[in-house]
PDB file of C-alpha atoms in Angstrom:
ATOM      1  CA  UNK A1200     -98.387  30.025 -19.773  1.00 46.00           C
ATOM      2  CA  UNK A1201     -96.810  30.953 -16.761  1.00 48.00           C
ATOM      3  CA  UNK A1202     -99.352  29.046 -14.693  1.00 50.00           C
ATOM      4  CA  UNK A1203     -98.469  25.908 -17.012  1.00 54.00           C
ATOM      5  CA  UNK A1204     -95.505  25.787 -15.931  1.00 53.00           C
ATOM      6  CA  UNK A1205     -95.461  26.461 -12.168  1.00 54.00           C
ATOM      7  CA  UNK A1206     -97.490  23.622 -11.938  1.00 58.00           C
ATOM      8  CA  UNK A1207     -95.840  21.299 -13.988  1.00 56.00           C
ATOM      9  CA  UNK A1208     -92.478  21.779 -11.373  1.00 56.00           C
ATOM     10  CA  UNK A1209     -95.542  21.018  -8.704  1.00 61.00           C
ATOM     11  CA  UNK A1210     -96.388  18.048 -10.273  1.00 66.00           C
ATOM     12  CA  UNK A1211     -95.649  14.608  -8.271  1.00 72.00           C
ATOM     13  CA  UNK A1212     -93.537  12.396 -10.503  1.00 72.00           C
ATOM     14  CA  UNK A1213     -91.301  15.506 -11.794  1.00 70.00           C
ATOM     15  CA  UNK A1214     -90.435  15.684  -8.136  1.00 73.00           C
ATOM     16  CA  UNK A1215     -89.617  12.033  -7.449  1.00 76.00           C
ATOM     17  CA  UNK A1216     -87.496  11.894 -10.195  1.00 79.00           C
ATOM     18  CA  UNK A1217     -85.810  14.726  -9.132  1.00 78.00           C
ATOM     19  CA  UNK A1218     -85.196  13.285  -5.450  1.00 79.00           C
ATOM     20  CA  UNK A1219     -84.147   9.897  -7.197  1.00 80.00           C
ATOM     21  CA  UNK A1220     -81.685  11.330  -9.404  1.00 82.00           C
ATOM     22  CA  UNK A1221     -80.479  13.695  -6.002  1.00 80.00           C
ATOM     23  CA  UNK A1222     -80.161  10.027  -4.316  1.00 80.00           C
ATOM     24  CA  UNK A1223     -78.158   8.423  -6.796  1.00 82.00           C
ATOM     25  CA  UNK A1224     -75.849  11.033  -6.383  1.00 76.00           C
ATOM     26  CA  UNK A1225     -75.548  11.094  -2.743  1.00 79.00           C
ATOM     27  CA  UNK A1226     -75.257   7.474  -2.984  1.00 77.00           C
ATOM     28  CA  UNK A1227     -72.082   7.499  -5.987  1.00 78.00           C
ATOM     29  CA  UNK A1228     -70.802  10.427  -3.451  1.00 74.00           C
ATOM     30  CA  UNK A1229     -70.706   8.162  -0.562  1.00 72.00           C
ATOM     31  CA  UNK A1230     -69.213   4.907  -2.020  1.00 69.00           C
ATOM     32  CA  UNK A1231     -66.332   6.606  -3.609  1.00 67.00           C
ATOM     33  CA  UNK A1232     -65.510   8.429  -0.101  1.00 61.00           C
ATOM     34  CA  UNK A1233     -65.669   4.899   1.963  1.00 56.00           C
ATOM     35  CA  UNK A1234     -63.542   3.140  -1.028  1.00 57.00           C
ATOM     36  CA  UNK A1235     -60.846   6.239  -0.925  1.00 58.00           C
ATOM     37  CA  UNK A1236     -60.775   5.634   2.907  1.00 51.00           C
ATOM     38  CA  UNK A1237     -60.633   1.996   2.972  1.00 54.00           C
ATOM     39  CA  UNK A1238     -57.588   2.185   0.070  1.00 58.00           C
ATOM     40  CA  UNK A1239     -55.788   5.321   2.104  1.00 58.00           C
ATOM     41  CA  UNK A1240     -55.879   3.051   5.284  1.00 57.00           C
ATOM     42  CA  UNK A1241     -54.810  -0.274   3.425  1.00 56.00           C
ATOM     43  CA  UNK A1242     -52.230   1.646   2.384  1.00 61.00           C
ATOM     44  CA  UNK A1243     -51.479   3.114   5.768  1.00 55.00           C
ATOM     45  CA  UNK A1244     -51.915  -0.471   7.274  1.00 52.00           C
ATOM     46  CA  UNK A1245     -49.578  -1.970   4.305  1.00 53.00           C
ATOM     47  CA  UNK A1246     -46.516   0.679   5.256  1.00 54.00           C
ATOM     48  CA  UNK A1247     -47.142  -0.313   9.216  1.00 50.00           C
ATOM     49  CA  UNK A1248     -46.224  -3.804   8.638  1.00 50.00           C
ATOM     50  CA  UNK A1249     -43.588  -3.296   6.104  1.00 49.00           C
ATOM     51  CA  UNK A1250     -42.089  -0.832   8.963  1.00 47.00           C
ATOM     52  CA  UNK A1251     -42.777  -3.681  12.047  1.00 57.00           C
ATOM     53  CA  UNK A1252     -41.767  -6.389  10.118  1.00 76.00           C
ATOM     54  CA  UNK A1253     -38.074  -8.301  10.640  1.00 87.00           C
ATOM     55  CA  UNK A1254     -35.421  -7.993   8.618  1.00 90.00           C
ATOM     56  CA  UNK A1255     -31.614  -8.985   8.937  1.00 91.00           C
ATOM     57  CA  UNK A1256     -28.509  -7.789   7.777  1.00 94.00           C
ATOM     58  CA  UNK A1257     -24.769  -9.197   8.138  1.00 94.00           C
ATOM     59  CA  UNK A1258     -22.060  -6.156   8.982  1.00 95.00           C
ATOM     60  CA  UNK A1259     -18.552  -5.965   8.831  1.00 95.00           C
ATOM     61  CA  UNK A1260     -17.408  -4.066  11.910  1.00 95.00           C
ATOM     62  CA  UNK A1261     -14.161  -3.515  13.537  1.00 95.00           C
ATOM     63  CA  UNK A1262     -13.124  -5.392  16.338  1.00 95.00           C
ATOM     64  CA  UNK A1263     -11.958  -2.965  19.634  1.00 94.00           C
ATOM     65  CA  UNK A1264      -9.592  -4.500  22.407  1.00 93.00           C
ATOM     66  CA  UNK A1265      -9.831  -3.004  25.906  1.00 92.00           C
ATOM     67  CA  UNK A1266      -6.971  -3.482  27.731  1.00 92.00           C
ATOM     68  CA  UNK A1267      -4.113  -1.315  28.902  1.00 90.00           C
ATOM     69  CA  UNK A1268      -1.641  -0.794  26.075  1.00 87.00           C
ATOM     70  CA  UNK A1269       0.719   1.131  28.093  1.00 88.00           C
ATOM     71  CA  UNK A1270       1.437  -2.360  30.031  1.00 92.00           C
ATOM     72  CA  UNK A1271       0.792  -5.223  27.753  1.00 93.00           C
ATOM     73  CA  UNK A1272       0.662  -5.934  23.822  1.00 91.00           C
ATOM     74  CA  UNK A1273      -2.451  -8.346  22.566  1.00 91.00           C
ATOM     75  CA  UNK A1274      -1.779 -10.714  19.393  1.00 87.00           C
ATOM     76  CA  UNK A1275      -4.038 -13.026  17.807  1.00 88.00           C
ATOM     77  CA  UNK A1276      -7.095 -11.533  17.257  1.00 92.00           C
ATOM     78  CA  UNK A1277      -8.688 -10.848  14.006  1.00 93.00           C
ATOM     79  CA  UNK A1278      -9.132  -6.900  12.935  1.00 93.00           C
ATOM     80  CA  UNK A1279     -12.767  -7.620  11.606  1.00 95.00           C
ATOM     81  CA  UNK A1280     -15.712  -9.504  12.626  1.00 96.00           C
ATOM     82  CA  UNK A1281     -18.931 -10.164  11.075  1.00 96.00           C
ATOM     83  CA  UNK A1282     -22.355  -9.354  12.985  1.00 96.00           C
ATOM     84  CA  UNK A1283     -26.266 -10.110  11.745  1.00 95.00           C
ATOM     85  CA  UNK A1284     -28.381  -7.515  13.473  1.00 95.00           C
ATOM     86  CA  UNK A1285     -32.254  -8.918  13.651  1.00 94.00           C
ATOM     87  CA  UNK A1286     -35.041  -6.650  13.883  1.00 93.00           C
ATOM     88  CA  UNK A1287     -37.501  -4.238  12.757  1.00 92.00           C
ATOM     89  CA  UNK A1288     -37.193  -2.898   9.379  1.00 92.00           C
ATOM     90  CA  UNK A1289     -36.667   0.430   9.890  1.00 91.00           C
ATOM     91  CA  UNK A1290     -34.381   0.016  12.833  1.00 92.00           C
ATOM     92  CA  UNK A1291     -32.118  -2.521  11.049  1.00 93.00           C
ATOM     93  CA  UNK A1292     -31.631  -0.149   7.985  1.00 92.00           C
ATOM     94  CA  UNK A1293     -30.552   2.266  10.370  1.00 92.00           C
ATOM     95  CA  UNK A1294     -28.463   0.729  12.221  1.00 92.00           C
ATOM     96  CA  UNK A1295     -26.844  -0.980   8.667  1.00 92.00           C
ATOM     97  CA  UNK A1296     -26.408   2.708   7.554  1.00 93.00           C
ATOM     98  CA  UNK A1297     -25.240   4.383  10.966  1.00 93.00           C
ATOM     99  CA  UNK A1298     -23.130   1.340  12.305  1.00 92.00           C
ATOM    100  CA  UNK A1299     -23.710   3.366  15.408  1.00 92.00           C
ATOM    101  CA  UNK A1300     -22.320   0.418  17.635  1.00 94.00           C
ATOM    102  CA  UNK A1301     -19.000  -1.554  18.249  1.00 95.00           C
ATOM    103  CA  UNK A1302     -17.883  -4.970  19.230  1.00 96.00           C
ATOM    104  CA  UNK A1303     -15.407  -5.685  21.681  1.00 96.00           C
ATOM    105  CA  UNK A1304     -13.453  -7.744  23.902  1.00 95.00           C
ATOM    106  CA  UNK A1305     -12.614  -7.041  27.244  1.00 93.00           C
ATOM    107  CA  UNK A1306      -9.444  -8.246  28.129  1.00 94.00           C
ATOM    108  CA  UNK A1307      -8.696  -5.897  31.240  1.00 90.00           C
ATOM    109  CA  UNK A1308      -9.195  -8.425  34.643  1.00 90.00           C
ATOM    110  CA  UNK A1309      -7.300 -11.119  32.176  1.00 92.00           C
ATOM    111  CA  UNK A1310      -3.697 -11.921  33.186  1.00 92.00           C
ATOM    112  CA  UNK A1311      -0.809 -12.334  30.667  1.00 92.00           C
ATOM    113  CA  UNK A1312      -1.016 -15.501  28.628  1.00 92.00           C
ATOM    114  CA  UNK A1313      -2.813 -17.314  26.333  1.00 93.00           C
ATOM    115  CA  UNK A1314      -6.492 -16.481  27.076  1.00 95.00           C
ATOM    116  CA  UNK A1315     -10.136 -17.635  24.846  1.00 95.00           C
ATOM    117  CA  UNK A1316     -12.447 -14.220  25.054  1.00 95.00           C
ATOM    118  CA  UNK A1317     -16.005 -13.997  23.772  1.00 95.00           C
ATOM    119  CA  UNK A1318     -16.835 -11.391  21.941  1.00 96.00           C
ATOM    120  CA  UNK A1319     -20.123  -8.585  23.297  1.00 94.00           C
ATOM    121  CA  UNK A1320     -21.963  -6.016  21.726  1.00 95.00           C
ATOM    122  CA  UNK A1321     -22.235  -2.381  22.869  1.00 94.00           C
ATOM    123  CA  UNK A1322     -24.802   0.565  21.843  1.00 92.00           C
ATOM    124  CA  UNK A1323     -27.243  -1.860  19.844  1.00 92.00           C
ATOM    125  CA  UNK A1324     -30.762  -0.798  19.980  1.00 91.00           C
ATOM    126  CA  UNK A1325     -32.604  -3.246  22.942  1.00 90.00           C
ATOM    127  CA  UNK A1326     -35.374  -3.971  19.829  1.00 92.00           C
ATOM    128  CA  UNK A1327     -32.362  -5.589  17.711  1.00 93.00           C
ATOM    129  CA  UNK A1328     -30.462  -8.911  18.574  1.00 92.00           C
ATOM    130  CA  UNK A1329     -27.039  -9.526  17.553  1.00 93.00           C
ATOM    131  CA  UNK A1330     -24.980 -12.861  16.112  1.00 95.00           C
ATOM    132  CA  UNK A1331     -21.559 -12.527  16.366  1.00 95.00           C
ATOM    133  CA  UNK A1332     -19.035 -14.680  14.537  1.00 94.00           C
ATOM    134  CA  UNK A1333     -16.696 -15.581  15.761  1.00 93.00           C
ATOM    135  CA  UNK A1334     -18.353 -15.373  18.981  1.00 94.00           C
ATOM    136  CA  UNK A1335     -15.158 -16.150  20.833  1.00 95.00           C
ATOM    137  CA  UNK A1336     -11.354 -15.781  19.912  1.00 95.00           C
ATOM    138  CA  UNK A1337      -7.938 -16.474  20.970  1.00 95.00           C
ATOM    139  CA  UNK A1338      -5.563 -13.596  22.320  1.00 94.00           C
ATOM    140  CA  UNK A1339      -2.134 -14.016  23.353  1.00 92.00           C
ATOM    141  CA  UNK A1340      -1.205 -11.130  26.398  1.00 93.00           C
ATOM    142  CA  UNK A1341       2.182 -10.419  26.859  1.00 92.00           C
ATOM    143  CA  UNK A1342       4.120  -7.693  28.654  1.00 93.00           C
ATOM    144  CA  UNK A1343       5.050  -4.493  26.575  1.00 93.00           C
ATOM    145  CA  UNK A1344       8.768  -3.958  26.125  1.00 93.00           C
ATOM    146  CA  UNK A1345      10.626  -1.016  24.548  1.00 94.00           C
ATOM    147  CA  UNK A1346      14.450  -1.490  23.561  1.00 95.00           C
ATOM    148  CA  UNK A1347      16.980   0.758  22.041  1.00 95.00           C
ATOM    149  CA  UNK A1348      19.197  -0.968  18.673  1.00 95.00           C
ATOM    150  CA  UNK A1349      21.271   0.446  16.075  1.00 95.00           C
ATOM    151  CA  UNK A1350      20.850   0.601  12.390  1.00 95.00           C
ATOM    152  CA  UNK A1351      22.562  -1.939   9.918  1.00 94.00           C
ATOM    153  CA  UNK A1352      22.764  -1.232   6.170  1.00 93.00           C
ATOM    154  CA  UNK A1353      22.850  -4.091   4.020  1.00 91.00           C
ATOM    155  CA  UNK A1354      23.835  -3.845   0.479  1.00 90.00           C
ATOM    156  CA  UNK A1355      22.539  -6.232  -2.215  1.00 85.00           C
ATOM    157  CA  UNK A1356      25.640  -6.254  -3.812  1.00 82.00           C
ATOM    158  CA  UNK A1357      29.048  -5.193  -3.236  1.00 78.00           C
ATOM    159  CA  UNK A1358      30.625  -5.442  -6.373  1.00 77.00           C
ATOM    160  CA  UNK A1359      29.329  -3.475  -9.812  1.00 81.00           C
ATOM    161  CA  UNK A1360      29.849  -5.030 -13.448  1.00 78.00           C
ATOM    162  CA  UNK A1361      31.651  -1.356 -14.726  1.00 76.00           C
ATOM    163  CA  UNK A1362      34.818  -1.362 -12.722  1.00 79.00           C
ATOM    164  CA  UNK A1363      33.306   0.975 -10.142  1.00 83.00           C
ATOM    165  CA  UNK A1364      33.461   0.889  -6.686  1.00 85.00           C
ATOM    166  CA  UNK A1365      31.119   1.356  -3.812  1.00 84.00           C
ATOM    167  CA  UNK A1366      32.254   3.988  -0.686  1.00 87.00           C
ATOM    168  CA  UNK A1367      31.017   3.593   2.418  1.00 90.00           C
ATOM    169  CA  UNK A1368      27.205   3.894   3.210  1.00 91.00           C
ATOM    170  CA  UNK A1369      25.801   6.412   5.661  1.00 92.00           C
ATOM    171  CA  UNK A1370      21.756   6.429   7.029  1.00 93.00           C
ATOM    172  CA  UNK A1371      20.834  10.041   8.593  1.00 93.00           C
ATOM    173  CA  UNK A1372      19.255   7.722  11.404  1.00 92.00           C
ATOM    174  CA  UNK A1373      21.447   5.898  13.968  1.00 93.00           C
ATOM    175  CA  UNK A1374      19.306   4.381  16.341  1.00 95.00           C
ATOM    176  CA  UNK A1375      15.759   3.525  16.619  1.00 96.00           C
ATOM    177  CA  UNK A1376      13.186   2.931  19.358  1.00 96.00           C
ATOM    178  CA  UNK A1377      11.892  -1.218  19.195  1.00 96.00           C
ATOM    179  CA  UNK A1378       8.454  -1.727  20.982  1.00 94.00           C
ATOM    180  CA  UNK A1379       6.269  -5.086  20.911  1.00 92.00           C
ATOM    181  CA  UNK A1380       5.922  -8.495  23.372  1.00 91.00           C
ATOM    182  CA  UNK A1381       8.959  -9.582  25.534  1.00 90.00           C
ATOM    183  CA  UNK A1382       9.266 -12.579  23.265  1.00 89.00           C
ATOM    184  CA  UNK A1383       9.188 -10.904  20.165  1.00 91.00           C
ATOM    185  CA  UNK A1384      11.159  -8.119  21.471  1.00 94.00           C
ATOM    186  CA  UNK A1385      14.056 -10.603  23.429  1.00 94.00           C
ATOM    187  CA  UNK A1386      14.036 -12.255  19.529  1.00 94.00           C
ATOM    188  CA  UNK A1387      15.028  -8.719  17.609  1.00 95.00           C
ATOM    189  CA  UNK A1388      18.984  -9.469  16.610  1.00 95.00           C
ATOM    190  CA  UNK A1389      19.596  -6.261  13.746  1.00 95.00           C
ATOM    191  CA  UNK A1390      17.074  -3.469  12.550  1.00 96.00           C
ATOM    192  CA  UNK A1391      18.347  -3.410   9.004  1.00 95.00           C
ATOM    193  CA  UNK A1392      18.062  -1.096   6.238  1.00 94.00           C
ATOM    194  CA  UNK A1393      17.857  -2.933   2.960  1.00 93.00           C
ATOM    195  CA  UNK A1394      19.440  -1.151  -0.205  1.00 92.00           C
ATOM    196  CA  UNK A1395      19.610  -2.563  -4.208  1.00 89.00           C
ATOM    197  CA  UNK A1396      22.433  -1.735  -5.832  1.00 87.00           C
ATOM    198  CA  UNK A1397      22.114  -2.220  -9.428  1.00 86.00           C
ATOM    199  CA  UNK A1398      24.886  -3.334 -10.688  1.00 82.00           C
ATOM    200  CA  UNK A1399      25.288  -0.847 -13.558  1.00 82.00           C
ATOM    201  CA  UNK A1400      25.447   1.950 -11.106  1.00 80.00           C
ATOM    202  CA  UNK A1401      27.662   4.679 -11.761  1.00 81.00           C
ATOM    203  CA  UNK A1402      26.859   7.448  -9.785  1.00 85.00           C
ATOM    204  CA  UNK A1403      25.613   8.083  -6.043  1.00 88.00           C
ATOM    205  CA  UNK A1404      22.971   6.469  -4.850  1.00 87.00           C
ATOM    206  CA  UNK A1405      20.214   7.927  -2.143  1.00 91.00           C
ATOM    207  CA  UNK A1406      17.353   6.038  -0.994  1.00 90.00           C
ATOM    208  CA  UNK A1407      14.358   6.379   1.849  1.00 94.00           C
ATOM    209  CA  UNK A1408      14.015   2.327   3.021  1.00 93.00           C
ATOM    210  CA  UNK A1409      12.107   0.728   5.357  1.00 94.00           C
ATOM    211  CA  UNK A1410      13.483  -0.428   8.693  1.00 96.00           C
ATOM    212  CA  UNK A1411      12.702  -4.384   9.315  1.00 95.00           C
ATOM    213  CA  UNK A1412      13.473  -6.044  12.816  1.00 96.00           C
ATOM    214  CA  UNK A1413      14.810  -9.909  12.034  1.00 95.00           C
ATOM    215  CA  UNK A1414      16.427 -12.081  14.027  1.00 94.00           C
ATOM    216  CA  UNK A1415      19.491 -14.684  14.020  1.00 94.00           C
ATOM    217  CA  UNK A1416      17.825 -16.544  11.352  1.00 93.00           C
ATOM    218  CA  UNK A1417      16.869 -13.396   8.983  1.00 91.00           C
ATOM    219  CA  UNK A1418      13.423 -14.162   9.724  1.00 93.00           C
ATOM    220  CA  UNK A1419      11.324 -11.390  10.013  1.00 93.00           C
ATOM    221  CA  UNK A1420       9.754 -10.333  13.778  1.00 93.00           C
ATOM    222  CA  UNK A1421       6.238  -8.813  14.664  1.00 90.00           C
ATOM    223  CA  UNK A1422       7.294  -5.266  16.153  1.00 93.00           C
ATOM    224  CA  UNK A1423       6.813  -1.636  15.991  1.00 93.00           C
ATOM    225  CA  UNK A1424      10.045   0.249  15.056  1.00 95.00           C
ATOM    226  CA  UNK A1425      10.063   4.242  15.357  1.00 94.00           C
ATOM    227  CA  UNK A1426      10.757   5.942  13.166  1.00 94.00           C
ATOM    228  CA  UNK A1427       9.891   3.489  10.039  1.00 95.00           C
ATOM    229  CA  UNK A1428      12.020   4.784   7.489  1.00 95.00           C
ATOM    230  CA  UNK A1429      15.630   5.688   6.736  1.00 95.00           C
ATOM    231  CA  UNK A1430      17.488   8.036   3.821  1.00 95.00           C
ATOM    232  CA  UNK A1431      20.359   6.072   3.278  1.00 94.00           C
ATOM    233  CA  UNK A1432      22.972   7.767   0.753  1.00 93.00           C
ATOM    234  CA  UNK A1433      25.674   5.365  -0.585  1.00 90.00           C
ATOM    235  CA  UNK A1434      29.222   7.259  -2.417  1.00 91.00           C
ATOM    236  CA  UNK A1435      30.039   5.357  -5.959  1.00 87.00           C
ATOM    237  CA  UNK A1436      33.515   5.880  -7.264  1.00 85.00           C
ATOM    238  CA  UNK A1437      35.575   4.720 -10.257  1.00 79.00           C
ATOM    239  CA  UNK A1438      37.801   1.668  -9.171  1.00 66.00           C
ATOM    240  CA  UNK A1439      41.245   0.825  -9.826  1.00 57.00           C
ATOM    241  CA  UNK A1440      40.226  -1.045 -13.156  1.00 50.00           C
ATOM    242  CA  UNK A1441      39.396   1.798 -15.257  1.00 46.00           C
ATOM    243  CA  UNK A1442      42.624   3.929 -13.900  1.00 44.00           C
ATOM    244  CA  UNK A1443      44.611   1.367 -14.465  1.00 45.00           C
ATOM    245  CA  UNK A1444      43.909   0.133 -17.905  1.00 43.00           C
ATOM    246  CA  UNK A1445      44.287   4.125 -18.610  1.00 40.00           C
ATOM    247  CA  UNK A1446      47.674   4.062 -17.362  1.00 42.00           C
ATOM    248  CA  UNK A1447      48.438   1.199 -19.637  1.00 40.00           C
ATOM    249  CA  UNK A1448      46.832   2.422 -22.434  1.00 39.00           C
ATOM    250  CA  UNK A1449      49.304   6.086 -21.702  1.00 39.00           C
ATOM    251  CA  UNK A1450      52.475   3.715 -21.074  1.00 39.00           C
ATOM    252  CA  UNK A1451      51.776   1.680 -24.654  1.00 41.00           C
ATOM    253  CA  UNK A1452      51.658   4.538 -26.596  1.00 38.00           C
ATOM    254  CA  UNK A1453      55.159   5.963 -24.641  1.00 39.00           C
ATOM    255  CA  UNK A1454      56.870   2.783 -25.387  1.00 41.00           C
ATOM    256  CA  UNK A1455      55.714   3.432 -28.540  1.00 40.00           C
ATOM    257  CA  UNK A1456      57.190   6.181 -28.969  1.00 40.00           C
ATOM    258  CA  UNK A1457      60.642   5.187 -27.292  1.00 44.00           C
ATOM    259  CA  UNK A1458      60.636   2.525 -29.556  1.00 43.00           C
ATOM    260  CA  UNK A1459      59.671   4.198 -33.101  1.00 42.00           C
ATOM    261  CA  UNK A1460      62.379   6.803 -31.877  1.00 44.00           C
ATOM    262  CA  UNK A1461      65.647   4.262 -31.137  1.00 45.00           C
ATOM    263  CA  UNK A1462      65.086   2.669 -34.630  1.00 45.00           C
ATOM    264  CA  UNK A1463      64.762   5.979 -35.944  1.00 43.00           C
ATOM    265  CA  UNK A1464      68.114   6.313 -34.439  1.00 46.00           C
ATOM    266  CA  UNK A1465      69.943   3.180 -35.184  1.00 44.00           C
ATOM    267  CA  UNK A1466      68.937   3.119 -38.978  1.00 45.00           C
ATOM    268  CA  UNK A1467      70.306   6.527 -39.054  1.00 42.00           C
ATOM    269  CA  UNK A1468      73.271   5.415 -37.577  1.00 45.00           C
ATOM    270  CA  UNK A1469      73.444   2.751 -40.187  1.00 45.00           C
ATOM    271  CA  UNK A1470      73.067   4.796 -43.230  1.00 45.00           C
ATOM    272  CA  UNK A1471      75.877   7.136 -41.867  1.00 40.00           C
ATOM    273  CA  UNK A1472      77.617   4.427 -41.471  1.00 41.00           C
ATOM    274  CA  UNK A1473      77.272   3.059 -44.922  1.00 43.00           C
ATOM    275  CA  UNK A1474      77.580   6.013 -46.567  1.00 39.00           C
ATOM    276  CA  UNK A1475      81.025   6.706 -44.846  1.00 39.00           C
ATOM    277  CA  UNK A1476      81.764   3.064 -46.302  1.00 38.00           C
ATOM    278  CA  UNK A1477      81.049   3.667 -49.599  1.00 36.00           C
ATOM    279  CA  UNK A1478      83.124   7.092 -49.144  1.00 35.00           C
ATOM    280  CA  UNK A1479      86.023   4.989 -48.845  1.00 37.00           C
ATOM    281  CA  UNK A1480      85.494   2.337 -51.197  1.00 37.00           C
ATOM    282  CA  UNK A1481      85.485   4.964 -53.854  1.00 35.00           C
ATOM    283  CA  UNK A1482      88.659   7.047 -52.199  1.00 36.00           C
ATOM    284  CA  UNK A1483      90.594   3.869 -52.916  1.00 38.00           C
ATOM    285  CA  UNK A1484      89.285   2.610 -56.146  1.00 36.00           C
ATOM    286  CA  UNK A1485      90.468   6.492 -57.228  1.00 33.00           C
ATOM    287  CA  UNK A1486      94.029   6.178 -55.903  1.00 38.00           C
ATOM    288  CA  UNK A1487      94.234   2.637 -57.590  1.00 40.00           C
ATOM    289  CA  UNK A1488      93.678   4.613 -60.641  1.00 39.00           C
ATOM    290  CA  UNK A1489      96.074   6.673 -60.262  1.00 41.00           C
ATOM    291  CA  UNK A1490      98.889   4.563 -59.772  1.00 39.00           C
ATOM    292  CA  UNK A1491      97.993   2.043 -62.538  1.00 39.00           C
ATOM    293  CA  UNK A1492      98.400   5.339 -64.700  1.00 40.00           C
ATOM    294  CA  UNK A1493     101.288   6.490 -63.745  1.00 39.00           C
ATOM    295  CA  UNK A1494     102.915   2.891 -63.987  1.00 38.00           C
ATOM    296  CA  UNK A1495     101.591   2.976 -68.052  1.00 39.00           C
ATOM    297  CA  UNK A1496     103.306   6.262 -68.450  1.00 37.00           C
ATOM    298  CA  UNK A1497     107.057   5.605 -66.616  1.00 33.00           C
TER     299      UNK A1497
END
């Protein structure tokens, strides 16, 4: 038996099936490892390109102004500007998330005066390009001037519906530092600190307001006034209304008085003196009497 079988492994077509079925194996084993490479580097060769290929975004970045602001003041130019950065994928969605660069105009070697700048781009990546717009814009450069002006208070009313009266207003600043262009500057006419009264007001009022520069016209002017803000405390009294209509509400009920107590007076008088009349009547109408008696009995 065991010679039976020993031969029947020996045997020729037991061992070709055997290396056939080893074969198709190898082969299956094979094919699946080239297919798993050729998808891992599709896939590797898919996330290249979608890394290398362009993209472009549109940013909203601040707009910075070189010049010397201890000598001149720049108007005219807008805060914001917007900029499309073109690129590479990856380095655009950086850049949209970092913002890691600015935009400027430099307005140093310009002169005072109306001036048309274009704009540059600073700390961009050299694989990125830039469009800015605007890519130029208009700046007005004027000397910086610094003045010294009181404080006005102006009331929005100076009379109040209840009979009171408004005292005197006081701000706990007196003076205040003006700073902007000559032009603007020469233009400044009051720094006023606006205050509404209502008109029902009965007690003090205190208020913090902020300072505006205007000029001859009450127009409004383009400045920077230090400090902003005032506390401005205004005294409300009663007025000579209410006292008055107290005092004549004190000197009706006196008269009053005066008067209730001289008619008190004079009809008292008056009943005395008819009483004392009638006295008299009957005094004689006795003695009449009498005499008409004694007459009867002589």
């Amino acid at each position: 038996m065991g010679k039976d079988t020993k031969g029947f492994f020996r045997r020729k077509w037991f061992l070709r099936i055997i290396s056939l079925i080893l074969a198709l194996f190898l082969f299956m084993y094979v094919n699946g490892s080239k297919s798993g490479f050729l998808r891992q580097n599709t896939r590797n060769n898919n996330q290249s390109s979608a890394l290398m290929s362009n993209k472009s975004v549109t940013l909203r970045m601040p707009l910075d102004v070189t010049i010397d602001n201890n000598k001149y003041i720049v108007s005219g130019y807008p805060q914001y500007v917007k900029v499309r950065v073109i690129g590479p994928s990856a380095l655009v969605t950086t850049t949209s998330n970092t913002q890691n660069f600015k935009v400027y105009a430099d307005l140093s070697d310009l002169t005072p005066g109306k001036h048309r700048v274009k704009l540059k781009t600073s700390g961009l990546n050299s694989e990125l390009t830039s469009k800015i717009e605007p890519q130029y814009i208009n700046v007005n450069i004027q000397p910086r001037k610094t003045i010294t002006m009181k404080v006005t208070i102006r009331l929005s009313t100076r009379d109040l519906d209840n009979g009171y009266k408004l005292g005197r207003p006081h701000s706990d600043i007196q003076t205040v530092q003006v700073t902007g262009s000559r032009d603007e500057v020469n233009k400044v006419n009051r720094i006023i600190a606006f205050v509404a009264i209502p008109h029902d007001a009965k007690n003090n009022i205190a208020r913090q307001v902020t300072l505006q520069a205007i000029d001859r016209n009450g127009q409004t002017l383009n400045v920077v006034i230090s400090p902003t803000t005032t506390n401005v405390s205004i005294p409300i009294s009663a007025g000579s209304q209410s006292s008055s209509s107290s005092d004549s509400s004190s000197s009706g009920s006196s008269e009053e008085s005066e008067e209730t107590k001289s008619s008190s007076r004079t009809s008292s008088r008056n009943d005395s003196s008819d009483s004392s009349s009638e006295t008299s009547q009957s005094s004689s109408s006795i003695s009449n009497e009498d005499s008409s008696s004694s007459s009867r009995n002589q």
